[in-house]
Amino acid sequence: MKKEVREGYKMTELGEIPSGWDIVDLKEVLNLLKDGTHNPPNRVETGVVMLSAENIFNSKVNFGLNEKFISYDDYYKMHNNYEIEKGDILMTIVGTIGRTAIVECDYKFTVQRSVAILRSNEKINNYYLEKFLSSNICNKQLIKRSNSTAQAGLYLGELGKIKIILPSTKEQKKIAEILSTVDEQIENTEKLIQKNQELKKGLMQQLLTKGIGHTEFKKTELGEIPKAWEIKKIEEICEILDSKRVPLNGKQRLKMQGDIPYYGANAIVDYINDYIFDDELILIAEDGGNFGEFREKPIAFYVKGKCWVNNHAHVLKAIECENSKWIFYNLVHKDITEIVQGGTRAKLNQKDLRNIKIPFPNLDEQEKIALILSAIDKKIEQYKYKKEKLEELKKGLMKQLLNGNIRVI
């Protein structure tokens, strides 16, 4: 049965859109469509920055990440008839296809073959175009037109055939403004997350080694700590509950879908309808953990309440006279690379886990320090939740605005 089209709308290959809007090929709204060099010149110590697809993410051109440089002579040979300009759109076209960013700087740089350069003409607002190119409407087309080799790629000829929904320039501008406002809120929230994570990192370095209000310190195998503190092994302060773990395969979990977290080496793997534990626990990876990336990624997790744990994470329960969060904060970014065994899937065996040492103040100080760090964790989680909701809002707005389901004029 043919779908009835609403009054004031028309049916197109991209679905129902307002009658006054058009569908055009991407190449029709561009003055420039190029990709980066296919034969990168020799690298030099300093010169002109050459970026690749890995520098295009989060709708930004990210300088300072694995930057490579070419000479000015090579740059001018490559760009003898055009240069990347402020306002151009960059799109990744090799590997992860479709990440986009608008060039906001006005200094010279170039790109490799993995990045396409798009310059809009007078028919389209470049900010609207960037939003459209990052939408699901466009992404589906990019996937269809890319090759299916081990490393996906998209030729410029195919990119130029991507269909674009084209409102009036006035409405394009308004749509871009609305989405850019949400993007700005997302970016500001991300900055708050990063600011608080840096604050937490600094406080952890201070509080977990110097404590609160101490003036006398002693040198130990773990470094300088307050004179009143002790050093204890995990086996002295925790009960190890590994024998209670039960691994479940994907088919088993599929039959047990629910809202109780199922943990593996690196946090929650799935949600199921049953539990093994209902307690305050510390989980630390047994194998497959982030041991080599301990500074940036956690190797331990604090859990409270019902959960199921598989055999890729050790399960620790603090004895009654110790604070679980103090133990967790001492383990979460601890360097244990010297004691984990194996290569590609390093393993922390239970014997070595039992012998891990951490500094210990009295219970009152443990609780005070844990409270300070927990307060920052709570704030970070609140900002992360806000960012998640803003991203959901943006996704919903894009779906409604880019096809004209919601009009803004």
Coordinates of C-alpha atoms in Angstrom, one line a residue:
M1 CA 0.0 0.0 0.0
K2 CA 1.4 3.4 -1.0
K3 CA 2.2 5.6 1.9
E4 CA 0.1 8.8 2.1
V5 CA 2.2 11.9 1.9
R6 CA 1.3 14.8 4.2
E7 CA 0.1 18.1 2.8
G8 CA 3.0 20.4 2.1
Y9 CA 5.5 17.5 1.7
K10 CA 6.7 15.3 -1.1
M11 CA 8.1 11.8 -1.3
T12 CA 11.8 11.4 -2.4
E13 CA 14.5 8.8 -2.4
L14 CA 15.5 10.0 1.1
G15 CA 11.9 9.9 2.4
E16 CA 9.3 12.6 3.0
I17 CA 10.6 16.1 2.9
P18 CA 8.9 19.6 2.6
S19 CA 7.7 20.5 -0.9
G20 CA 9.9 23.5 -1.2
W21 CA 13.1 21.5 -0.4
D22 CA 15.3 19.8 -3.0
I23 CA 17.4 16.6 -3.2
V24 CA 20.8 17.2 -4.9
D25 CA 24.1 15.4 -5.4
L26 CA 26.8 16.6 -3.0
K27 CA 29.1 17.7 -5.9
E28 CA 26.4 20.2 -6.9
V29 CA 26.9 22.2 -3.7
L30 CA 30.7 22.2 -3.7
N31 CA 33.3 24.4 -5.2
L32 CA 36.0 21.9 -4.2
L33 CA 36.2 18.2 -3.6
K34 CA 39.7 16.8 -3.1
D35 CA 41.4 14.2 -1.0
G36 CA 44.9 14.4 0.5
T37 CA 48.1 13.2 -1.1
H38 CA 48.3 9.6 -2.1
N39 CA 52.1 9.7 -2.0
P40 CA 53.1 11.5 1.3
P41 CA 56.5 13.2 0.9
N42 CA 59.4 12.7 3.3
R43 CA 58.9 13.7 6.9
V44 CA 60.8 16.5 8.5
E45 CA 61.4 17.7 12.1
T46 CA 59.5 21.0 11.6
G47 CA 57.5 22.4 8.7
V48 CA 53.9 22.1 7.6
V49 CA 51.6 19.8 9.6
M50 CA 50.2 16.8 7.8
L51 CA 47.1 15.3 9.4
S52 CA 45.4 12.0 8.8
A53 CA 41.9 10.5 9.6
E54 CA 43.0 9.9 13.2
N55 CA 43.1 13.7 13.7
I56 CA 39.4 14.1 12.7
F57 CA 37.1 13.2 15.6
N58 CA 34.4 14.7 17.9
S59 CA 33.6 17.1 15.1
K60 CA 37.0 18.7 15.5
V61 CA 40.3 18.9 13.7
N62 CA 42.6 17.7 16.5
F63 CA 46.1 19.1 16.1
G64 CA 48.9 17.8 18.4
L65 CA 48.0 14.2 18.0
N66 CA 50.7 12.1 16.3
E67 CA 51.5 15.2 14.1
K68 CA 53.8 14.7 11.1
F69 CA 55.5 17.4 9.2
I70 CA 56.5 18.0 5.6
S71 CA 58.7 20.7 4.1
Y72 CA 57.3 23.9 2.8
D73 CA 58.7 23.1 -0.7
D74 CA 56.7 19.8 -0.7
Y75 CA 53.6 21.6 0.7
Y76 CA 53.6 24.1 -2.2
K77 CA 54.1 21.3 -4.8
M78 CA 51.1 19.5 -3.4
H79 CA 49.0 22.7 -3.1
N80 CA 49.9 24.6 -6.3
N81 CA 46.3 25.3 -7.2
Y82 CA 44.4 25.2 -3.9
E83 CA 45.0 25.4 -0.1
I84 CA 42.8 24.2 2.8
E85 CA 40.9 27.3 4.0
K86 CA 39.0 28.2 7.2
G87 CA 35.4 27.0 6.7
D88 CA 36.3 24.0 4.6
I89 CA 34.9 20.6 5.7
L90 CA 37.2 17.7 6.3
M91 CA 35.8 14.1 6.1
T92 CA 37.5 10.8 6.8
I93 CA 37.2 8.5 3.8
V94 CA 39.5 5.6 4.7
G95 CA 39.0 3.3 7.7
T96 CA 36.2 4.8 9.8
I97 CA 34.3 6.6 7.1
G98 CA 32.2 9.8 7.7
R99 CA 33.8 11.6 10.6
T100 CA 33.6 15.3 9.8
A101 CA 34.9 18.6 11.1
I102 CA 34.9 22.3 10.0
V103 CA 38.3 23.9 9.7
E104 CA 38.4 26.7 12.3
C105 CA 42.0 27.8 11.9
D106 CA 43.6 29.9 9.1
Y107 CA 47.1 28.6 9.2
K108 CA 48.7 26.2 6.7
F109 CA 48.3 22.4 7.0
T110 CA 47.7 19.5 4.7
V111 CA 46.1 16.0 4.9
Q112 CA 46.8 12.5 3.7
R113 CA 44.7 10.4 1.4
S114 CA 42.4 9.3 4.3
V115 CA 40.8 12.7 4.5
A116 CA 38.6 14.5 1.9
I117 CA 38.4 18.3 1.6
L118 CA 35.0 19.8 0.8
R119 CA 34.4 23.5 0.1
S120 CA 30.7 24.6 -0.1
N121 CA 29.4 27.0 -2.7
E122 CA 26.6 29.6 -2.4
K123 CA 23.8 27.0 -2.5
I124 CA 24.6 25.6 1.0
N125 CA 25.6 26.8 4.4
N126 CA 28.8 24.9 5.3
Y127 CA 27.7 24.4 8.9
Y128 CA 24.4 22.9 7.7
L129 CA 26.4 20.7 5.3
E130 CA 28.7 19.4 8.0
K131 CA 25.7 18.5 10.2
F132 CA 24.0 16.7 7.3
L133 CA 27.2 14.8 6.4
S134 CA 27.4 13.5 10.0
S135 CA 23.8 12.4 10.1
N136 CA 22.4 8.9 9.8
I137 CA 20.7 9.9 6.5
C138 CA 24.2 10.5 5.1
N139 CA 25.9 7.7 6.9
K140 CA 23.7 5.0 5.3
Q141 CA 24.7 6.3 1.9
L142 CA 28.4 6.4 2.7
I143 CA 28.3 2.8 3.8
K144 CA 26.6 1.7 0.6
R145 CA 29.0 3.6 -1.6
S146 CA 32.2 2.6 0.2
N147 CA 34.3 -0.5 -0.8
S148 CA 34.1 -3.5 1.4
T149 CA 37.8 -4.4 1.7
A150 CA 39.6 -5.0 5.0
Q151 CA 40.1 -1.2 5.3
A152 CA 37.0 0.5 4.1
G153 CA 37.5 3.3 1.6
L154 CA 35.4 5.8 -0.3
Y155 CA 36.4 7.2 -3.7
L156 CA 35.7 10.9 -4.3
G157 CA 33.5 10.1 -7.3
E158 CA 31.2 8.1 -5.1
L159 CA 31.3 10.7 -2.4
G160 CA 30.2 13.3 -4.9
K161 CA 27.1 11.3 -5.6
I162 CA 25.8 11.4 -2.0
K163 CA 22.3 12.8 -1.9
I164 CA 21.8 16.0 0.1
I165 CA 18.6 17.4 1.4
L166 CA 18.6 21.0 0.6
P167 CA 16.3 23.5 2.4
S168 CA 16.3 27.2 1.7
T169 CA 19.5 28.9 2.7
K170 CA 17.6 30.7 5.5
E171 CA 16.3 27.5 6.9
Q172 CA 19.8 25.8 6.5
K173 CA 21.3 28.6 8.6
K174 CA 18.6 28.2 11.3
I175 CA 19.0 24.4 11.5
A176 CA 22.8 24.7 11.7
E177 CA 22.4 27.3 14.5
I178 CA 20.2 25.0 16.6
L179 CA 22.4 22.0 16.2
S180 CA 25.6 24.1 16.8
T181 CA 24.0 25.4 20.1
V182 CA 23.6 21.8 21.3
D183 CA 27.1 21.0 20.1
E184 CA 28.5 23.9 22.2
Q185 CA 26.7 22.6 25.3
I186 CA 28.1 19.1 24.7
E187 CA 31.6 20.6 24.3
N188 CA 31.3 22.7 27.4
T189 CA 30.1 19.7 29.4
E190 CA 33.0 17.6 28.1
K191 CA 35.4 20.3 29.3
L192 CA 33.8 20.2 32.8
I193 CA 34.3 16.4 32.8
Q194 CA 37.9 16.7 31.8
K195 CA 38.5 19.5 34.4
N196 CA 37.1 17.4 37.2
Q197 CA 39.0 14.3 36.1
E198 CA 42.2 16.3 36.2
L199 CA 41.2 17.6 39.7
K200 CA 40.5 14.1 40.8
K201 CA 43.9 12.9 39.4
G202 CA 45.7 15.6 41.4
L203 CA 43.8 14.9 44.6
M204 CA 44.4 11.1 44.3
Q205 CA 48.2 11.7 43.9
Q206 CA 48.1 13.9 47.0
L207 CA 45.6 12.2 49.3
L208 CA 46.6 8.5 48.6
T209 CA 50.3 9.2 49.4
K210 CA 50.3 12.2 51.8
G211 CA 46.9 11.9 53.5
I212 CA 45.2 14.8 55.4
G213 CA 47.2 17.1 57.7
H214 CA 50.3 15.0 58.2
T215 CA 53.7 16.6 58.9
E216 CA 55.9 13.6 59.5
F217 CA 56.6 11.1 56.8
K218 CA 58.7 7.9 56.3
K219 CA 60.3 6.3 53.3
T220 CA 58.8 2.9 52.3
E221 CA 58.9 0.4 49.4
L222 CA 55.8 2.3 48.1
G223 CA 57.5 5.7 48.4
E224 CA 57.1 8.4 51.1
I225 CA 53.9 8.0 53.2
P226 CA 52.8 9.5 56.5
K227 CA 54.6 8.1 59.5
A228 CA 51.4 6.9 61.1
W229 CA 50.4 4.8 58.1
E230 CA 51.0 1.1 57.6
I231 CA 51.6 -1.0 54.5
K232 CA 49.3 -4.0 54.0
K233 CA 48.9 -6.8 51.5
I234 CA 45.5 -7.4 49.8
E235 CA 45.2 -10.8 51.5
E236 CA 45.4 -9.0 54.9
I237 CA 42.5 -6.6 54.1
C238 CA 40.3 -8.4 51.7
E239 CA 38.4 -11.6 51.4
I240 CA 38.8 -13.0 47.9
L241 CA 35.6 -14.5 46.5
D242 CA 36.8 -15.8 43.1
S243 CA 35.4 -19.3 43.8
K244 CA 31.8 -17.8 43.6
R245 CA 32.3 -16.5 40.0
V246 CA 30.3 -18.0 37.2
P247 CA 31.0 -17.3 33.5
L248 CA 28.1 -17.1 31.1
N249 CA 28.4 -17.2 27.3
G250 CA 26.5 -14.9 24.9
K251 CA 23.7 -17.4 24.3
Q252 CA 23.2 -17.9 28.0
R253 CA 23.0 -14.2 28.7
L254 CA 20.6 -13.7 25.8
K255 CA 18.1 -15.9 27.6
M256 CA 18.7 -14.0 30.9
Q257 CA 18.2 -10.4 29.7
G258 CA 17.5 -8.0 32.6
D259 CA 18.8 -5.0 34.5
I260 CA 21.5 -6.5 36.8
P261 CA 25.0 -5.8 35.6
Y262 CA 27.2 -8.7 34.4
Y263 CA 30.9 -7.8 34.9
G264 CA 34.0 -8.9 33.1
A265 CA 37.6 -7.7 33.2
N266 CA 36.8 -4.2 32.1
A267 CA 33.5 -3.3 33.8
I268 CA 30.0 -4.1 32.6
V269 CA 29.7 -6.5 29.7
D270 CA 26.0 -7.1 29.7
Y271 CA 22.8 -6.9 31.8
I272 CA 21.0 -10.0 33.0
N273 CA 18.1 -11.1 35.3
D274 CA 20.0 -12.9 38.1
Y275 CA 22.9 -12.2 40.4
I276 CA 25.7 -14.0 42.4
F277 CA 26.7 -11.1 44.7
D278 CA 24.7 -8.5 46.6
D279 CA 27.4 -6.6 48.4
E280 CA 30.1 -3.9 48.4
L281 CA 32.9 -5.2 46.3
I282 CA 36.1 -4.3 44.5
L283 CA 36.6 -6.0 41.1
I284 CA 40.1 -6.1 39.6
A285 CA 40.9 -7.6 36.2
E286 CA 42.3 -11.1 36.2
D287 CA 43.1 -11.3 32.4
G288 CA 42.5 -9.0 29.5
G289 CA 42.6 -5.9 31.8
N290 CA 43.9 -2.4 31.0
F291 CA 47.2 -3.2 32.8
G292 CA 49.4 -1.5 30.2
E293 CA 47.1 1.6 30.1
F294 CA 46.6 1.9 33.9
R295 CA 47.2 5.7 33.9
E296 CA 44.3 6.4 31.5
K297 CA 42.0 3.4 32.0
P298 CA 40.9 1.7 35.2
I299 CA 42.0 -1.8 36.1
A300 CA 39.6 -2.0 39.1
F301 CA 36.0 -1.2 39.7
Y302 CA 33.9 -0.4 42.8
V303 CA 30.6 -2.3 42.9
K304 CA 27.7 -2.0 45.3
G305 CA 24.5 -4.0 45.1
K306 CA 23.4 -6.9 43.0
C307 CA 25.8 -8.1 40.2
W308 CA 27.1 -11.2 38.4
V309 CA 30.9 -11.5 37.8
N310 CA 32.6 -13.8 35.2
N311 CA 36.0 -15.4 35.6
H312 CA 37.9 -12.5 34.0
A313 CA 37.8 -10.4 37.1
H314 CA 38.9 -11.1 40.7
V315 CA 36.3 -10.4 43.4
L316 CA 37.5 -8.7 46.6
K317 CA 35.5 -7.8 49.7
A318 CA 37.0 -5.6 52.3
I319 CA 37.1 -6.9 55.9
E320 CA 34.9 -5.1 58.3
C321 CA 37.6 -2.8 59.7
E322 CA 38.6 -1.4 56.3
N323 CA 37.0 1.0 53.8
S324 CA 36.2 -0.6 50.4
K325 CA 36.5 2.7 48.5
W326 CA 40.0 3.3 50.0
I327 CA 41.1 0.0 48.6
F328 CA 39.4 0.7 45.3
Y329 CA 41.1 4.1 44.9
N330 CA 44.5 2.6 45.6
L331 CA 43.9 -0.1 43.0
V332 CA 42.0 1.6 40.2
H333 CA 45.1 3.1 38.5
K334 CA 47.9 1.1 40.2
D335 CA 50.9 0.0 38.1
I336 CA 51.1 -3.8 38.4
T337 CA 52.7 -4.4 35.0
E338 CA 55.7 -6.1 36.7
I339 CA 53.6 -8.8 38.2
V340 CA 51.1 -9.6 35.4
Q341 CA 52.0 -12.5 33.3
G342 CA 51.6 -13.3 29.6
G343 CA 51.7 -11.3 26.4
T344 CA 48.7 -10.3 24.4
R345 CA 46.3 -11.2 27.1
A346 CA 48.2 -10.4 30.3
K347 CA 47.0 -12.2 33.5
L348 CA 47.1 -11.3 37.2
N349 CA 47.0 -14.6 39.0
Q350 CA 45.5 -14.8 42.5
K351 CA 48.8 -15.5 44.2
D352 CA 50.3 -12.2 42.9
L353 CA 47.0 -10.4 43.7
R354 CA 47.2 -11.5 47.3
N355 CA 50.7 -10.0 47.6
I356 CA 49.9 -6.5 46.2
K357 CA 50.7 -3.9 48.8
I358 CA 48.9 -0.6 49.4
P359 CA 49.4 2.1 52.1
F360 CA 46.9 2.2 55.0
P361 CA 45.9 5.0 57.3
N362 CA 43.4 4.5 60.2
L363 CA 39.8 3.8 59.2
D364 CA 38.7 7.4 60.0
E365 CA 41.2 8.9 57.6
Q366 CA 40.4 6.2 55.0
E367 CA 36.7 7.3 55.1
K368 CA 37.5 11.0 54.9
I369 CA 39.7 10.6 51.8
A370 CA 37.2 8.2 50.2
L371 CA 34.4 10.7 50.8
I372 CA 36.4 13.5 49.1
L373 CA 37.2 11.4 46.0
S374 CA 33.6 10.0 45.9
A375 CA 32.2 13.5 45.8
I376 CA 34.3 14.3 42.7
D377 CA 33.3 10.9 41.1
K378 CA 29.7 11.8 41.7
K379 CA 30.1 15.2 40.0
I380 CA 31.9 13.6 37.0
E381 CA 29.1 11.0 36.6
Q382 CA 26.5 13.9 36.7
Y383 CA 28.3 15.7 33.9
K384 CA 28.6 12.5 31.9
Y385 CA 24.9 11.9 32.3
K386 CA 24.2 15.4 31.2
K387 CA 26.5 14.9 28.1
E388 CA 24.7 11.7 27.3
K389 CA 21.3 13.4 27.4
L390 CA 22.6 16.3 25.3
E391 CA 23.9 13.8 22.7
E392 CA 20.5 12.1 22.7
L393 CA 18.8 15.5 22.2
K394 CA 21.1 16.3 19.3
K395 CA 20.4 12.9 17.7
G396 CA 16.7 13.5 18.0
L397 CA 16.9 17.0 16.6
M398 CA 19.0 15.9 13.7
K399 CA 16.5 13.3 12.8
Q400 CA 13.6 15.7 12.9
L401 CA 15.3 18.9 11.5
L402 CA 17.3 17.5 8.6
N403 CA 14.2 15.9 6.9
G404 CA 11.9 18.9 7.7
N405 CA 9.7 16.9 10.0
I406 CA 10.1 19.9 12.4
R407 CA 10.2 23.3 10.6
V408 CA 12.2 26.2 12.0
I409 CA 10.8 29.1 10.0

